[in-house]
Amino acid sequence: MGEDGLLERLAPWLGGEDLVVGPGDDGAVWQPPLGSAVVTTTDSLVEGVHFTTPLDGNAAIDLGWRLLAVSLSDLAAMGAEAGPAFISLALPEAWPVAWVESLYQGLAECAAQFGAPVAGGNVSASATAVLSSTCLGVVAPGRAMVRPGAREGWQLGITGAVGAAAAVLTAGRAGGEVRTEWLRSSRPIPRLEAGLALARAGVGVAIDISDGVFRDAARLLAVASCSGLVIDGGVLPVADGVRERWPREWADVAAGGEDYELLFAAPTGVMTGALAALRATGLEPALIGVFDRGPGLRLIADGGEAPPPVSGHEHFRG
Amino acid sequence: MGEDGLLERLAPWLGGEDLVVGPGDDGAVWQPPLGSAVVTTTDSLVEGVHFTTPLDGNAAIDLGWRLLAVSLSDLAAMGAEAGPAFISLALPEAWPVAWVESLYQGLAECAAQFGAPVAGGNVSASATAVLSSTCLGVVAPGRAMVRPGAREGWQLGITGAVGAAAAVLTAGRAGGEVRTEWLRSSRPIPRLEAGLALARAGVGVAIDISDGVFRDAARLLAVASCSGLVIDGGVLPVADGVRERWPREWADVAAGGEDYELLFAAPTGVMTGALAALRATGLEPALIGVFDRGPGLRLIADGGEAPPPVSGHEHFRG
């Protein structure tokens, strides 16, 4: 049907009423609110790495949702409000058009829920399917949350429970029962409202948990102004049933990644207001750790203190 | 070395002095000039489609240049000034790190020349290498050039000669001599200065020539308010030596694509000033056609008028 033809078929799923120039031109033109700073995030999902070639449309819809949600989760970690999103598809020539339409249905559903219209993108041929999303957002000048800057005595908070996505995988590999509530992880919820609430409450340090709670906590520690961070495994919120099912390995499951909750750090005074603001949005946040003199990142669990498992996802490890 | 390790190795090639939050966080934060509109463009280069797996660093440097230049060319077509750029890499795990560093050297050289700092991005594992660039830029509100809107009687202009990239390929396939001046096409020059000059001169309709002059002219015609466009093959600027080498097939070579000149349309009065503004930037623009009642797109060549060849690049043609 040709590249132009494919883009035409996808047009109904594209947004852009708020854009000065919408999809279908050399670029999109967007007018951010006067004086705001622009936040840009980008993420990719790759065939054979993040998804297997799926045969059914439902899987493609969920994948479309996820493709946008993972970039929006990065916006949330910056405390940004969502703006337009751009989707870049590299697809084998014989890839079913119906699958791409399902993907765009999922993108559009996520876009509608979080106010991030898909405003354009690009389609290329490729031997391997690679799906990329780039999201723009806005923050008030000086209000973006960043990774660096946590100090000794600051507390570490989390917006919700981790481990649901990893529990699905772990149970699946063992041939065990998969609990229904874990499955919501196939449509991860970017914590945009929470990110905004945190930034407004004066929180300045945050990261989203894509690669595992301990791995991403270590990233905050690596650019903190102190050398230690201790996480209390007893209060870390873990998906329902995970501690019971895996009494020894629960921390490995919790470290599995793809949670898309936010980790955030602030001094005690700021933290009290931040937690209240999060509860007002319906979340159940928790304080799970304290920055200290170290050494390094430790997990308190089973009556002892030790480096946590970092089984979360990382590419190019070899 | 790990994903974080790879990103660390690439850090010297990243820009971002002008950014509020630069590379290495969940997103980048950029403060556009007060009141300006934000333009976003995105493009991809795919292993096996746009490039073959290269063995030497020079090819990777040129590829990096090209990866950024193709997105900047889209910005140029909108009449935008360049802002930060974001690079998304999907690469096989065993891909040589030195190659990626060369790619980033080329990106950085192009970024420095055109004021588009590489401000971040993403790295994923993939069986096929897919390189994507997303560029942000700014236009004054209401000043963006777009594809739709050409009217009967408007003239079609071009910023320079086409066919150099296709001549290299065509000569290569035939085992013939490749002229040195054609080779500059391995480092395409995005016409950002020209785009700005056109927008300031009041030109409202433009497109960049990535897929071939006739194919991209047809795209302007498809969204024009009239039904015809006639291009004079006698005045179309074609790369030096192409007409002589291929006296019969020169139009096929000219249609080959990857020229990255701009096509633009305007009424006669606006066009005079626009051409003068382009000449002031050192270019040799030409008026090559007129929008009319049609039917369709025609090329005047060899004393006749006929639909032009559209051999330019398109994916998903099957």
XYZ file of C-alpha atoms in Angstrom:
636
model
C 0.000 0.000 0.000
C 3.025 2.282 0.293
C 4.312 4.298 3.223
C 1.901 7.174 2.522
C -0.971 4.686 2.317
C -0.062 3.119 5.664
C 0.115 6.555 7.287
C -3.330 7.338 5.836
C -4.763 4.164 7.362
C -3.386 5.231 10.733
C -4.745 8.795 10.517
C -7.958 8.073 12.490
C -5.852 7.139 15.514
C -3.810 10.309 15.454
C -4.660 13.297 17.601
C -3.594 16.846 17.236
C -6.617 19.134 17.637
C -4.462 21.247 19.937
C -1.602 21.451 17.444
C -0.857 24.393 15.150
C 0.274 21.888 12.495
C -0.811 18.278 13.042
C 0.167 14.921 11.554
C 0.989 14.632 7.843
C 3.504 17.428 7.330
C 7.318 17.463 7.531
C 6.946 18.161 11.242
C 4.331 18.975 13.853
C 3.969 22.445 15.353
C 2.889 22.794 18.966
C 2.450 25.922 21.055
C 3.482 25.188 24.655
C 1.980 27.331 27.416
C 3.705 30.707 27.552
C 6.982 30.595 29.468
C 6.952 26.878 30.226
C 10.014 24.675 29.728
C 9.779 21.716 27.356
C 10.605 18.193 28.562
C 11.482 15.478 26.028
C 11.635 11.743 26.716
C 12.129 8.816 24.382
C 11.882 5.030 24.689
C 11.775 1.974 22.407
C 10.205 -1.488 22.351
C 12.027 -4.059 20.244
C 10.753 -7.324 18.736
C 12.466 -10.286 20.360
C 13.614 -8.187 23.336
C 10.571 -6.381 24.760
C 7.894 -8.301 22.894
C 7.574 -11.440 20.814
C 5.918 -11.221 17.419
C 2.303 -11.440 18.525
C -0.472 -12.986 16.505
C -3.499 -11.500 18.170
C -4.799 -7.962 18.077
C -5.281 -7.677 21.839
C -1.559 -8.102 22.394
C -0.899 -5.372 19.827
C -3.369 -3.012 21.542
C -1.624 -3.564 24.891
C 1.750 -3.067 23.212
C 0.596 0.269 21.762
C -0.540 1.344 25.212
C 2.813 0.310 26.674
C 4.816 2.050 23.937
C 3.323 5.405 24.895
C 3.083 4.674 28.636
C 6.819 3.996 29.023
C 7.742 7.428 27.640
C 4.974 9.128 29.627
C 6.375 7.450 32.736
C 9.659 9.294 32.092
C 7.700 12.555 31.776
C 6.031 11.733 35.115
C 9.454 11.292 36.712
C 10.334 14.837 35.613
C 7.108 16.241 37.121
C 5.911 17.260 33.658
C 2.471 17.619 32.149
C 2.058 15.626 28.918
C 2.130 17.288 25.476
C 2.221 15.701 22.009
C 3.770 12.284 21.334
C 5.612 11.035 18.228
C 5.809 7.414 17.147
C 8.549 5.960 14.979
C 7.912 2.496 13.556
C 10.507 0.285 11.859
C 8.618 -2.753 10.564
C 9.206 -5.738 8.263
C 7.519 -5.134 4.885
C 5.146 -8.081 5.345
C 4.026 -6.987 8.817
C 0.200 -7.162 9.009
C -1.438 -3.749 8.641
C -4.235 -4.882 11.001
C -1.596 -5.401 13.710
C -0.314 -1.837 13.185
C -3.878 -0.531 13.421
C -4.345 -2.408 16.712
C -1.070 -0.937 17.952
C -2.384 2.532 17.119
C -5.686 1.777 18.854
C -3.722 1.070 22.049
C -1.623 4.192 21.516
C -4.793 6.258 21.051
C -6.416 4.818 24.185
C -3.365 5.659 26.283
C -3.075 9.060 24.567
C -6.708 9.896 25.369
C -6.394 8.827 29.003
C -3.285 10.908 29.667
C -3.741 13.881 27.332
C -0.802 13.093 25.065
C -2.071 13.199 21.449
C -0.062 11.156 18.952
C 0.929 13.994 16.655
C 3.056 12.267 14.061
C 6.060 10.129 13.495
C 7.730 8.057 10.887
C 7.497 4.594 9.276
C 10.489 2.660 7.885
C 11.079 -0.840 6.610
C 13.285 -3.057 8.815
C 14.064 -6.757 9.268
C 13.243 -6.404 12.991
C 10.281 -4.454 14.375
C 11.450 -1.500 16.480
C 8.803 0.816 17.960
C 9.902 4.150 19.428
C 7.963 6.843 21.215
C 9.077 10.379 21.938
C 6.945 12.474 24.274
C 7.014 16.204 24.831
C 5.750 17.729 28.038
C 5.904 20.971 29.975
C 7.108 22.020 33.402
C 7.137 25.402 35.084
C 10.677 26.832 34.806
C 12.853 25.502 37.624
C 10.267 22.907 38.665
C 11.551 19.802 36.847
C 12.441 16.867 39.089
C 15.861 15.371 38.294
C 17.967 12.412 39.412
C 20.901 14.209 41.086
C 20.918 15.950 44.413
C 19.715 13.647 47.205
C 21.496 14.369 50.501
C 22.328 12.556 53.698
C 19.201 12.303 55.841
C 16.769 12.638 52.919
C 14.049 10.036 52.730
C 13.266 7.802 49.764
C 9.596 7.411 48.813
C 7.740 5.262 46.306
C 4.333 5.858 44.706
C 3.120 2.243 44.871
C 3.909 -1.456 44.827
C 6.541 -3.158 42.674
C 6.887 -6.692 41.350
C 3.603 -7.341 39.540
C 5.146 -7.532 36.054
C 8.008 -9.712 37.280
C 5.564 -11.948 39.182
C 3.691 -12.675 35.939
C 6.956 -13.709 34.255
C 8.263 -15.673 37.237
C 4.990 -17.547 37.765
C 4.746 -18.178 34.026
C 8.232 -19.719 33.864
C 7.436 -21.989 36.839
C 4.092 -22.983 35.325
C 2.342 -21.538 38.389
C -0.880 -19.617 38.834
C -0.875 -15.967 37.694
C -2.970 -13.698 39.922
C -5.388 -11.463 38.061
C -4.249 -8.292 39.812
C -0.693 -8.763 38.538
C -1.960 -8.585 34.964
C -2.739 -4.868 35.102
C 0.984 -4.579 34.408
C 0.261 -5.286 30.728
C -1.142 -1.745 30.674
C 1.246 0.173 32.905
C -0.092 3.433 34.337
C 2.325 6.339 33.956
C 2.248 8.267 37.241
C 1.777 11.677 35.610
C -0.648 12.986 38.231
C 1.675 11.794 40.981
C 4.690 13.419 39.312
C 2.879 16.754 39.078
C 1.784 16.474 42.727
C 5.353 15.722 43.828
C 6.850 18.630 41.864
C 4.218 21.004 43.269
C 4.937 19.742 46.776
C 8.549 20.814 46.313
C 10.132 17.408 45.641
C 13.192 17.916 43.451
C 14.606 14.393 42.982
C 12.804 11.515 41.246
C 13.188 8.625 38.792
C 10.692 6.170 37.327
C 11.147 2.463 37.956
C 11.590 0.856 34.570
C 14.621 -1.341 35.233
C 13.833 -2.506 38.773
C 13.411 -0.701 42.106
C 16.938 -1.434 43.367
C 18.656 -0.690 40.063
C 16.845 2.636 39.742
C 17.421 3.480 43.417
C 21.121 2.872 42.732
C 20.905 5.407 39.896
C 19.631 8.060 42.345
C 22.438 7.137 44.751
C 25.095 7.352 42.021
C 24.362 11.079 41.586
C 23.467 11.874 45.203
C 25.704 14.060 47.348
C 26.131 11.260 49.883
C 27.448 7.731 49.527
C 24.781 5.497 51.046
C 21.129 4.523 50.801
C 19.420 1.947 52.973
C 16.063 0.483 51.907
C 13.813 -1.258 54.416
C 12.537 -4.417 52.742
C 9.890 -4.765 55.424
C 8.024 -1.614 54.327
C 8.721 -1.794 50.562
C 5.281 -2.218 48.931
C 5.313 -5.409 46.888
C 2.454 -6.678 44.689
C -0.177 -8.710 46.579
C 0.777 -12.318 47.115
C 4.394 -12.017 45.994
C 5.928 -12.327 49.489
C 3.675 -15.321 50.241
C 4.371 -17.115 46.963
C 8.127 -16.519 47.049
C 9.054 -16.237 50.773
C 12.796 -16.437 49.990
C 13.012 -14.874 46.528
C 10.465 -12.044 46.930
C 13.225 -9.427 46.675
C 14.353 -10.857 43.333
C 10.783 -10.587 42.046
C 10.478 -7.058 43.461
C 13.673 -6.148 41.578
C 12.300 -7.391 38.264
C 11.366 -4.048 36.725
C 8.645 -2.663 34.449
C 6.796 -1.287 37.464
C 6.584 2.347 36.331
C 6.088 3.624 39.848
C 8.140 6.670 40.859
C 10.992 6.761 43.357
C 11.492 10.200 44.900
C 13.756 11.759 47.488
C 13.289 14.779 49.738
C 14.052 16.072 53.219
C 11.585 15.053 55.938
C 9.641 18.321 55.975
C 8.948 18.251 52.234
C 8.190 14.531 52.330
C 5.220 14.890 54.710
C 3.382 17.206 52.319
C 4.407 15.106 49.311
C 2.923 11.918 50.774
C -0.319 13.727 51.630
C -0.525 15.090 48.076
C -0.017 11.586 46.651
C -2.690 10.093 48.931
C -5.064 12.797 47.713
C -4.653 11.402 44.179
C -5.708 7.946 45.409
C -2.276 6.353 45.624
C -0.765 4.440 48.552
C 2.798 5.746 48.681
C 5.378 4.560 51.193
C 8.634 5.768 52.704
C 11.089 2.981 52.057
C 14.560 4.290 52.743
C 17.008 6.913 53.948
C 20.120 8.373 52.327
C 23.145 8.025 54.600
C 26.943 7.703 54.656
C 26.823 4.195 53.299
C 28.645 2.288 52.166
C 26.497 2.007 49.038
C 23.009 0.653 48.583
C 21.764 -1.849 51.188
C 18.518 -3.723 51.716
C 17.318 -4.586 55.208
C 15.606 -7.962 54.958
C 15.379 -11.150 57.001
C 17.005 -9.419 59.971
C 20.145 -8.544 58.017
C 21.514 -5.755 55.826
C 23.058 -6.590 52.440
C 23.345 -5.317 48.861
C 19.962 -5.903 47.198
C 19.482 -8.140 44.161
C 19.687 -6.151 40.930
C 18.078 -8.573 38.539
C 16.272 -5.788 36.679
C 16.565 -5.329 32.971
C 19.738 -4.010 31.386
C 20.952 -4.203 27.801
C 24.546 -4.560 26.655
C 25.528 -6.236 29.895
C 27.972 -8.591 28.167
C 29.696 -2.814 29.447
C 26.001 -2.344 30.122
C 23.565 0.228 28.769
C 24.618 2.830 31.352
C 28.268 2.176 30.473
C 27.623 2.679 26.760
C 25.783 5.942 27.461
C 28.754 7.075 29.569
C 31.151 6.370 26.686
C 28.967 8.519 24.427
C 28.723 11.417 26.896
C 31.622 13.426 25.366
C 29.673 13.667 22.098
C 26.514 14.988 23.712
C 25.711 18.663 23.877
C 23.336 20.449 26.112
C 25.020 23.567 27.532
C 21.865 25.476 26.641
C 19.590 22.954 28.332
C 18.000 23.344 31.759
C 18.438 19.569 32.252
C 20.843 17.842 29.869
C 21.589 14.231 28.939
C 21.526 11.518 31.600
C 18.176 12.094 33.278
C 14.707 10.631 32.590
C 14.198 13.445 30.096
C 15.828 16.644 28.875
C 14.474 20.077 29.760
C 14.776 22.892 27.247
C 13.549 26.462 27.490
C 12.400 27.626 24.032
C 12.439 31.361 23.306
C 9.443 33.052 24.933
C 6.283 32.705 22.868
C 7.770 30.595 20.082
C 6.040 27.494 18.736
C 7.835 24.148 18.926
C 8.392 22.071 15.773
C 9.124 18.337 16.073
C 10.463 16.090 13.310
C 11.593 12.483 13.381
C 13.348 10.131 10.967
C 15.058 6.728 11.014
C 17.927 4.953 9.256
C 17.676 1.166 9.166
C 20.417 -1.447 8.665
C 19.891 -3.276 5.384
C 17.548 -0.564 4.066
C 19.309 2.785 4.430
C 22.788 1.501 5.186
C 24.695 -1.755 5.080
C 26.591 -2.898 8.135
C 29.754 -0.870 7.675
C 33.186 -1.968 8.739
C 35.016 1.323 8.758
C 34.711 4.262 11.101
C 34.480 6.864 8.318
C 31.236 5.337 7.078
C 29.856 5.449 10.630
C 30.843 9.124 10.996
C 29.027 9.968 7.744
C 26.037 7.910 8.883
C 25.868 9.852 12.155
C 25.944 13.094 10.208
C 23.182 11.834 7.935
C 21.029 10.590 10.842
C 20.828 14.107 12.260
C 20.810 15.895 8.886
C 17.683 14.093 7.631
C 15.622 15.269 10.613
C 17.100 18.773 10.435
C 16.100 18.846 6.775
C 12.485 18.377 7.887
C 12.912 21.265 10.320
C 14.261 23.341 7.430
C 11.151 22.554 5.397
C 9.039 23.993 8.224
C 11.113 27.197 8.320
C 12.275 26.383 11.841
C 15.416 27.194 13.763
C 17.096 24.089 15.235
C 16.819 23.201 18.940
C 17.908 20.025 20.760
C 18.049 16.604 19.069
C 17.384 13.157 20.551
C 18.887 9.918 19.263
C 17.347 6.498 19.748
C 19.587 3.518 18.942
C 18.437 -0.091 18.620
C 21.588 -2.174 18.150
C 22.653 -5.815 18.164
C 24.388 -6.679 21.462
C 27.691 -7.450 19.715
C 27.746 -4.181 17.739
C 31.205 -2.592 18.041
C 31.291 0.234 20.570
C 33.926 2.015 18.437
C 31.377 2.135 15.596
C 28.819 3.755 17.905
C 31.432 6.288 18.995
C 32.159 7.115 15.343
C 28.424 7.493 14.732
C 28.266 9.960 17.621
C 31.290 11.838 16.263
C 29.361 12.392 13.036
C 26.252 13.362 14.971
C 28.284 15.841 17.025
C 29.901 17.369 13.910
C 26.516 17.900 12.286
C 25.067 19.135 15.600
C 27.854 21.700 15.977
C 27.504 22.959 12.409
C 23.748 23.492 12.658
C 23.249 24.386 16.327
C 21.271 21.273 17.229
C 22.882 19.763 20.375
C 22.305 16.031 20.873
C 20.550 16.247 24.221
C 19.748 12.637 24.971
C 18.046 9.553 23.732
C 17.798 5.878 24.355
C 19.697 2.649 23.648
C 18.027 -0.757 23.192
C 19.153 -4.181 22.067
C 17.788 -5.359 18.691
C 18.579 -7.979 16.058
C 18.633 -5.206 13.408
C 20.256 -1.808 13.881
C 17.669 0.987 13.758
C 18.859 4.563 14.314
C 16.251 7.279 14.938
C 16.603 11.011 15.366
C 14.011 13.420 16.696
C 14.704 17.134 16.376
C 13.007 20.016 18.112
C 13.024 23.484 16.622
C 11.242 26.795 16.959
C 9.215 29.028 14.670
C 7.535 32.334 15.310
C 3.798 31.675 15.846
C 1.991 31.500 12.498
C 5.259 31.394 10.524
C 5.677 27.643 9.976
C 5.803 26.534 6.334
C 3.484 23.606 5.593
C 2.678 21.329 2.669
C -0.953 22.316 1.957
C -2.194 25.483 0.313
C -0.543 26.032 -3.084
C -2.926 27.726 -5.533
C -3.350 27.986 -9.273
C -0.767 30.381 -10.667
C 1.698 29.927 -7.792
C 5.261 29.155 -8.766
C 7.328 26.200 -7.602
C 10.908 26.903 -6.552
C 13.843 24.724 -5.536
C 16.880 25.616 -3.404
C 19.454 23.724 -5.492
C 20.307 20.808 -7.737
C 18.977 17.265 -7.394
C 20.337 13.896 -8.480
C 23.821 13.768 -6.922
C 23.022 10.948 -4.485
C 21.199 8.949 -7.159
C 24.054 9.550 -9.626
C 26.507 7.919 -7.206
C 24.265 4.856 -6.939
C 23.486 4.700 -10.651
C 27.116 5.086 -11.688
C 28.159 2.558 -9.038
C 25.707 -0.058 -10.333
C 26.939 0.464 -13.899
C 30.566 0.287 -12.811
C 31.088 3.813 -14.159
C 33.092 6.755 -12.905
C 31.719 8.613 -9.860
C 32.318 12.359 -9.999
C 33.824 13.820 -6.851
C 31.210 16.565 -6.541
C 28.427 13.998 -6.328
C 29.993 12.540 -3.190
C 29.115 15.506 -1.010
C 25.759 13.753 -0.834
C 27.229 11.398 1.793
C 27.012 14.404 4.120
C 23.726 16.042 3.115
C 23.357 19.701 4.078
C 20.025 20.486 5.732
C 18.806 23.787 4.255
C 18.034 25.385 7.612
C 19.279 28.840 6.655
C 17.287 28.661 3.421
C 14.151 27.551 5.258
C 14.415 30.465 7.670
C 14.974 32.880 4.768
C 11.939 31.511 2.917
C 9.656 31.740 5.966
C 10.832 35.308 6.635
C 10.197 36.218 2.986
C 6.586 35.139 3.463
C 6.696 31.742 1.774
C 4.057 29.512 3.362
C 4.332 26.217 1.459
C 7.405 23.946 1.422
C 8.634 20.353 1.635
C 12.113 18.837 1.723
C 13.167 16.446 -1.025
C 13.936 13.165 0.685
C 12.046 10.771 -1.582
C 12.735 12.380 -4.973
C 11.875 15.752 -6.503
C 8.855 14.495 -8.458
C 7.455 12.351 -5.650
C 7.741 15.224 -3.167
C 6.340 17.725 -5.684
C 3.365 15.352 -6.042
C 2.906 15.539 -2.266
C 2.580 19.326 -2.472
C 0.106 18.942 -5.335
C -1.970 16.365 -3.419
C -2.815 18.986 -0.792
C -2.865 22.048 -3.077
C -6.125 23.884 -3.825
C -5.684 23.250 -7.550
C -5.327 20.051 -9.526
C -2.212 20.522 -11.651
C 1.505 21.231 -11.485
C 3.797 21.437 -14.483
C 7.574 21.208 -13.997
C 9.966 22.423 -16.704
C 12.672 19.787 -17.042
C 14.811 22.256 -18.993
C 15.307 24.537 -15.984
C 15.306 21.930 -13.210
C 18.798 22.116 -11.651
C 20.411 18.699 -11.904
C 23.821 17.728 -10.473
C 26.763 18.529 -12.787
C 27.360 15.945 -15.479
C 24.147 13.978 -14.939
C 22.402 15.182 -18.133
C 25.554 14.493 -20.159
C 26.163 11.044 -18.693
C 22.537 9.923 -18.962
C 21.062 11.933 -21.903
C 17.907 9.785 -21.928
C 17.549 8.719 -18.286
C 18.583 11.967 -16.575
C 15.056 12.479 -15.233
C 15.131 9.064 -13.565
C 18.391 9.978 -11.878
C 16.987 13.378 -10.885
C 14.004 11.560 -9.330
C 16.242 9.324 -7.205
C 15.886 11.132 -3.890
C 18.067 11.902 -0.852
C 18.711 15.404 -2.194
C 17.552 17.333 0.875
C 16.953 20.494 -1.103
C 13.683 22.330 -0.425
C 10.735 22.663 -2.786
C 8.609 25.733 -2.062
C 5.548 27.410 -3.547
C 4.376 31.000 -3.486
C 2.645 33.621 -5.631
C 4.903 35.550 -8.022
C 5.233 38.642 -5.833
C 6.439 36.691 -2.813
C 8.691 34.512 -4.969
C 10.843 37.393 -6.212
C 11.847 38.336 -2.679
C 12.251 34.702 -1.674
C 14.721 33.990 -4.492
C 16.723 37.105 -3.630
C 16.851 36.022 0.025
C 18.090 32.560 -0.971
C 20.773 33.981 -3.259
C 21.929 36.139 -0.352
C 22.666 32.916 1.581
C 24.894 31.711 -1.280
C 22.452 29.287 -2.889
C 21.486 29.041 -6.561
C 17.724 28.538 -6.435
C 15.536 28.100 -9.494
C 11.905 28.464 -10.470
C 10.969 25.117 -11.944
C 7.206 24.958 -12.225
C 3.733 26.461 -11.999
C 0.567 25.201 -10.311
C -2.332 25.029 -12.764
C -5.606 23.249 -13.541
C -3.836 20.065 -14.511
C -4.478 17.329 -14.989
C -1.992 16.190 -12.363
C 1.769 16.444 -12.282
C 3.548 16.772 -15.630
C 7.176 17.162 -16.673
C 8.109 19.122 -19.793
C 11.097 17.374 -21.327
C 12.363 16.481 -24.803
C 9.727 18.735 -26.364
C 6.827 16.858 -24.767
C 4.760 16.926 -21.584
C 4.224 13.700 -19.604
C 3.941 12.362 -16.046
C 7.463 12.401 -14.574
C 9.262 9.278 -13.382
C 8.713 8.690 -9.672
C 11.504 6.269 -8.949
C 12.241 7.844 -5.575
C 12.328 5.882 -2.384
C 9.170 4.529 -0.809
C 8.685 1.762 1.763
C 5.788 -0.658 1.921
C 5.161 -0.338 -1.777
C 4.171 -4.009 -2.127
